[in-house]
Structures are given as structure tokens and as C-alpha cells.
Amino acid sequence: MVAKDSPTVPPSRRGDAGPADRAAGDFADLLDGLPDGVLVADAAARVVAFNAAAARMTGVPAAAALGGDFRDVLPLQDAEGRDWWKCVAPYGGLSTRTRHPERSLFLPDGTELLVTAAYRRGERGRVERFTVGLRDAAARARRERDRADLVSTVAHELRSPLTSVKGFTATLLARWHRFNDDQKLVMLETVNADADRVTRLITELLDVSRIEAGRLEMRRQVVDLPAEIRKAVAGRVAAGDPGDRFRFESRGELPEMWLDPDKIDQILGNLLENAVRHGAGTVTIVVEPDAQEKGAAVSVRDEGEGIPPEAAQRVFRQFWRGPGGNRRAGTGLGLYIVKGLVEAHGGSISVRRAPGGGAEFRFTVPAGAPDHAV
Ligand SMILES: Nc1ncnc2c1ncn2[C@@H]1O[C@H](COP(=O)(O)OP(=O)(O)O)[C@@H](O)[C@H]1O
Ligand SMILES: [Mg+2]
């Protein structure tokens, strides 16, 4: 939110239609769209802009912040509890300062923020405008922890199959003639499966990095969703799952769906695999039109233990593999990728307890349009 005028002028006397007001409004929208908090103070140290992120991080509504002294709105302290603004004296102090590099500071309630500041100076170095940038330190710490987790998980996940590949090939090379064909076959099958695991992990990691960088390329075409689901089920059966584990139902008429078939296959493959591997009993897949999204909704449910309701959000995070040592767990990247792929289609995914117990994953995708029309 940006003060359009001097804060002492009552709102009724501010013309709302003038071009300057409109520019101020656009500016406020722009600021509110930023993920970082922004506070702007004028020459008299009064707050003239306070965006939505700043309001969220500080808990001070924009309306309460505007017009106030920025030091009262943002009473920052350093790690020793000293008043930060007294230390740096933005409106006194060195008139050659142009900015303060990022540093970690605290609100009185202990919230840690990463703070930067910049000066706009006029004649004789007088401060005309003072802009403070705020970043959520906890979010950054979380990201850094995720990254560190990613590195150690990846290293760990790669090491065990590679240790086995190396072990078996070394043994075969050293003692080839001492093994009979059956023994050799078992070893080669293990090597083959472990190589598949490594490849799969790497493919998943590449997907994760594309999703995180927002670089998923969509190749939309008309997709027959029920046919795609039948194909995914047939794929599981061909790979050894009993055919009677799956029940498929197509309800109602779908609109013409413009989707990326490879990504849809990947979504379905992951959900079916999870239902078989982590769930139990019959896996029921239902596809139906979704009026709200003007598209389709697909649900995949099983009759296993399901997902505890408190974990319903967490399942979609990277490396979440369920409570305690879940022996059947894979990399924990599957559902994170599924969510990314569904969202790339403009859709959404959620999980709940199926009516008869078990997990029910349901995703919706809008009908979409040819790429060049989007
Ligand atoms: N259908 C399901 N029933 C019960 N738990 C599930 C189901 N699908 C997923 N989960 C839980 O969510 C976790 C994350 O799933 P996912 O991201 O696909 O990773 P992965 O399958 O590699 O373990 C699984 O490890 C499992 O604990
Ligand atoms: Mg999975």
C-alpha cells in the first residue's frame, strides 16, 4: 500500500481518478506483488509505502503503518537487543552512505528478518527517501536446509546402488569362471536393477530442478485422458501387477483436453505406483468432468492405511516419505514432481482419506488450449 497523498489529507479529499493516483495505485500493486517486504520513508521519516509482504512479516497492517515514523513501525534490534535505528541513525550520520548491506535483525517478538536499506539523497546529502527491504530469514534458512538435505540425500541415494554395481562387477571380473550361469545371472540382474535406480533418481532430480526453476516445457496436444489411464494401468499389469488390483471408471463426457501426454503419463504412473507400493487392496481410478476447472478430475484411491490428515500437505514436499522408517519408500520426490506437473497444466492436486479408508489422490486439470493460443 502506498500513501497517495499527504497522510493528513482525509481520503474523501483525495481525487481518485487522476493519472498520478493511478500511477501510485499501479506502484502499490507492483510492491504488493513482491515476495520481499518493502518500506519507504520520506524526508520526514514517515512511512509512505508499506507493501503486503512487509505487513505479513511484521504483523502490522499497511493502514496502521502508513504515516507513522518508520522507526516505530519497524522497531528492529540487533542480536544483542540494541535499537538498530539508534545505531545507524539513517537521517543523521554519514551523508555519503547510499545503502546498508543485508544483515540479520530482529523484531521485538524475536522474528528474524534479513534487512537491507538504501538512501536517496538530495542537496547536501539530505535524505529524501529511505527504503528498507525485508526478507523472511526463516524461509531462507528453510531453503538452505532443504538444499543441504538434497545434497546429502542424493549422495546417499546414489551411493548404495553404485556400491552394489561396483561390488558385483568387481566380483564377476575377478572370479568369472568360479560362478555358474545362474549365479552370474542373479548378479547381473542386481546390477541392472541398481543402474535403473540411479537413472531414475537422476531423472527425478532433473525434473525437480526444472520445476524449481520454472523451466518445465509444456507440449500440449489433444489427449484422450481415459485412454491414457487405461495405458498406465496396462503398463503396471505388464510389469507384473495382477490385473484385478485395478478398477477404472470413466464418468460423463470430458471436454476436449489439451494436455502434455508425457507429463500426464508421469503423473498417472507415479500415483498408480504409490497406490500399489504404499497402499493396499483394489486401486480405483475415476476420471470425470470437473465443472469448476472446465476440465477433468482424476482420482486414484486405494484401500491401504492412507495418509494421516496432518500429513496431507507434507506428502507433496521433497523427500517426505511418511512417518518413521518407511521401508517401502523410494526417494520421496514422486509426489513433489506430480504436484509440479499438475500445476504446470494449471491444475491442482490434493489428498484425503478415501471413503473406505486408504489414500485418495485427486487432481484436476483445465481443458487447456493449443500452446500458441495460451
Ligand atoms: N497411496 C498411498 N498410501 C499411503 N501412503 C502413501 C501413498 N502415496 C504416497 N504415500 C506416502 O507418501 C510418501 C511420498 O511419496 P512419493 O513422493 O511418491 O515418494 P516415494 O514413493 O518415492 O516414497 C511415501 O513414501 C509414502 O509414505
Ligand atoms: Mg512414489
mmCIF file with all atom_site columns, N, CA and C and ligand atoms in Angstrom, residues 200 204 269-271 273-274 277-278 329-335, ligand 2:
data_model
loop_
_atom_site.group_PDB
_atom_site.id
_atom_site.type_symbol
_atom_site.label_atom_id
_atom_site.label_alt_id
_atom_site.label_comp_id
_atom_site.label_asym_id
_atom_site.label_entity_id
_atom_site.label_seq_id
_atom_site.pdbx_PDB_ins_code
_atom_site.Cartn_x
_atom_site.Cartn_y
_atom_site.Cartn_z
_atom_site.occupancy
_atom_site.B_iso_or_equiv
_atom_site.pdbx_formal_charge
_atom_site.auth_seq_id
_atom_site.auth_comp_id
_atom_site.auth_asym_id
_atom_site.auth_atom_id
_atom_site.pdbx_PDB_model_num
ATOM   1  N  N  . ARG A 1 200 ? 16.850 -43.489 -12.579 1.00 0.00 ? 200 ARG A N  1
ATOM   2  C  CA . ARG A 1 200 ? 15.568 -42.946 -12.166 1.00 0.00 ? 200 ARG A CA 1
ATOM   3  C  C  . ARG A 1 200 ? 15.745 -41.764 -11.222 1.00 0.00 ? 200 ARG A C  1
ATOM   4  N  N  . GLU A 1 204 ? 14.566 -37.979 -11.886 1.00 0.00 ? 204 GLU A N  1
ATOM   5  C  CA . GLU A 1 204 ? 13.700 -37.267 -10.953 1.00 0.00 ? 204 GLU A CA 1
ATOM   6  C  C  . GLU A 1 204 ? 14.334 -35.955 -10.506 1.00 0.00 ? 204 GLU A C  1
ATOM   7  N  N  . GLY A 1 269 ? 1.508  -42.555 -13.716 1.00 0.00 ? 269 GLY A N  1
ATOM   8  C  CA . GLY A 1 269 ? 2.454  -43.610 -13.342 1.00 0.00 ? 269 GLY A CA 1
ATOM   9  C  C  . GLY A 1 269 ? 2.831  -43.507 -11.871 1.00 0.00 ? 269 GLY A C  1
ATOM   10 N  N  . ASN A 1 270 ? 3.124  -42.279 -11.432 1.00 0.00 ? 270 ASN A N  1
ATOM   11 C  CA . ASN A 1 270 ? 3.511  -42.062 -10.036 1.00 0.00 ? 270 ASN A CA 1
ATOM   12 C  C  . ASN A 1 270 ? 2.380  -42.389 -9.073  1.00 0.00 ? 270 ASN A C  1
ATOM   13 N  N  . LEU A 1 271 ? 1.168  -41.931 -9.394  1.00 0.00 ? 271 LEU A N  1
ATOM   14 C  CA . LEU A 1 271 ? 0.046  -42.149 -8.474  1.00 0.00 ? 271 LEU A CA 1
ATOM   15 C  C  . LEU A 1 271 ? -0.307 -43.634 -8.405  1.00 0.00 ? 271 LEU A C  1
ATOM   16 N  N  . GLU A 1 273 ? 1.729  -46.158 -9.019  1.00 0.00 ? 273 GLU A N  1
ATOM   17 C  CA . GLU A 1 273 ? 2.823  -46.851 -8.340  1.00 0.00 ? 273 GLU A CA 1
ATOM   18 C  C  . GLU A 1 273 ? 2.706  -46.676 -6.826  1.00 0.00 ? 273 GLU A C  1
ATOM   19 N  N  . ASN A 1 274 ? 2.429  -45.450 -6.404  1.00 0.00 ? 274 ASN A N  1
ATOM   20 C  CA . ASN A 1 274 ? 2.267  -45.200 -4.967  1.00 0.00 ? 274 ASN A CA 1
ATOM   21 C  C  . ASN A 1 274 ? 1.116  -46.017 -4.390  1.00 0.00 ? 274 ASN A C  1
ATOM   22 N  N  . ARG A 1 277 ? 2.355  -49.552 -4.200  1.00 0.00 ? 277 ARG A N  1
ATOM   23 C  CA . ARG A 1 277 ? 3.511  -49.787 -3.328  1.00 0.00 ? 277 ARG A CA 1
ATOM   24 C  C  . ARG A 1 277 ? 3.238  -49.367 -1.882  1.00 0.00 ? 277 ARG A C  1
ATOM   25 N  N  . HIS A 1 278 ? 2.613  -48.197 -1.712  1.00 0.00 ? 278 HIS A N  1
ATOM   26 C  CA . HIS A 1 278 ? 2.374  -47.722 -0.345  1.00 0.00 ? 278 HIS A CA 1
ATOM   27 C  C  . HIS A 1 278 ? 0.970  -48.070 0.147   1.00 0.00 ? 278 HIS A C  1
ATOM   28 N  N  . ALA A 1 329 ? 9.496  -46.916 1.081   1.00 0.00 ? 329 ALA A N  1
ATOM   29 C  CA . ALA A 1 329 ? 9.654  -45.591 0.482   1.00 0.00 ? 329 ALA A CA 1
ATOM   30 C  C  . ALA A 1 329 ? 10.734 -45.590 -0.590  1.00 0.00 ? 329 ALA A C  1
ATOM   31 N  N  . GLY A 1 330 ? 10.529 -44.754 -1.569  1.00 0.00 ? 330 GLY A N  1
ATOM   32 C  CA . GLY A 1 330 ? 11.541 -44.539 -2.599  1.00 0.00 ? 330 GLY A CA 1
ATOM   33 C  C  . GLY A 1 330 ? 12.315 -43.277 -2.252  1.00 0.00 ? 330 GLY A C  1
ATOM   34 N  N  . THR A 1 331 ? 12.415 -42.379 -3.219  1.00 0.00 ? 331 THR A N  1
ATOM   35 C  CA . THR A 1 331 ? 13.189 -41.163 -2.992  1.00 0.00 ? 331 THR A CA 1
ATOM   36 C  C  . THR A 1 331 ? 12.371 -40.083 -2.276  1.00 0.00 ? 331 THR A C  1
ATOM   37 N  N  . GLY A 1 332 ? 11.051 -40.214 -2.303  1.00 0.00 ? 332 GLY A N  1
ATOM   38 C  CA . GLY A 1 332 ? 10.231 -39.158 -1.710  1.00 0.00 ? 332 GLY A CA 1
ATOM   39 C  C  . GLY A 1 332 ? 10.110 -37.954 -2.628  1.00 0.00 ? 332 GLY A C  1
ATOM   40 N  N  . LEU A 1 333 ? 10.503 -38.119 -3.886  1.00 0.00 ? 333 LEU A N  1
ATOM   41 C  CA . LEU A 1 333 ? 10.402 -37.000 -4.837  1.00 0.00 ? 333 LEU A CA 1
ATOM   42 C  C  . LEU A 1 333 ? 9.161  -37.118 -5.707  1.00 0.00 ? 333 LEU A C  1
ATOM   43 N  N  . GLY A 1 334 ? 8.589  -38.337 -5.775  1.00 0.00 ? 334 GLY A N  1
ATOM   44 C  CA . GLY A 1 334 ? 7.490  -38.616 -6.696  1.00 0.00 ? 334 GLY A CA 1
ATOM   45 C  C  . GLY A 1 334 ? 6.339  -37.619 -6.612  1.00 0.00 ? 334 GLY A C  1
ATOM   46 N  N  . LEU A 1 335 ? 5.790  -37.434 -5.417  1.00 0.00 ? 335 LEU A N  1
ATOM   47 C  CA . LEU A 1 335 ? 4.608  -36.576 -5.294  1.00 0.00 ? 335 LEU A CA 1
ATOM   48 C  C  . LEU A 1 335 ? 4.952  -35.100 -5.474  1.00 0.00 ? 335 LEU A C  1
HETATM 49 MG MG . MG  B 2 .   ? 6.298  -42.518 -5.237  1.00 0.00 ? 2   MG  B MG 1
#
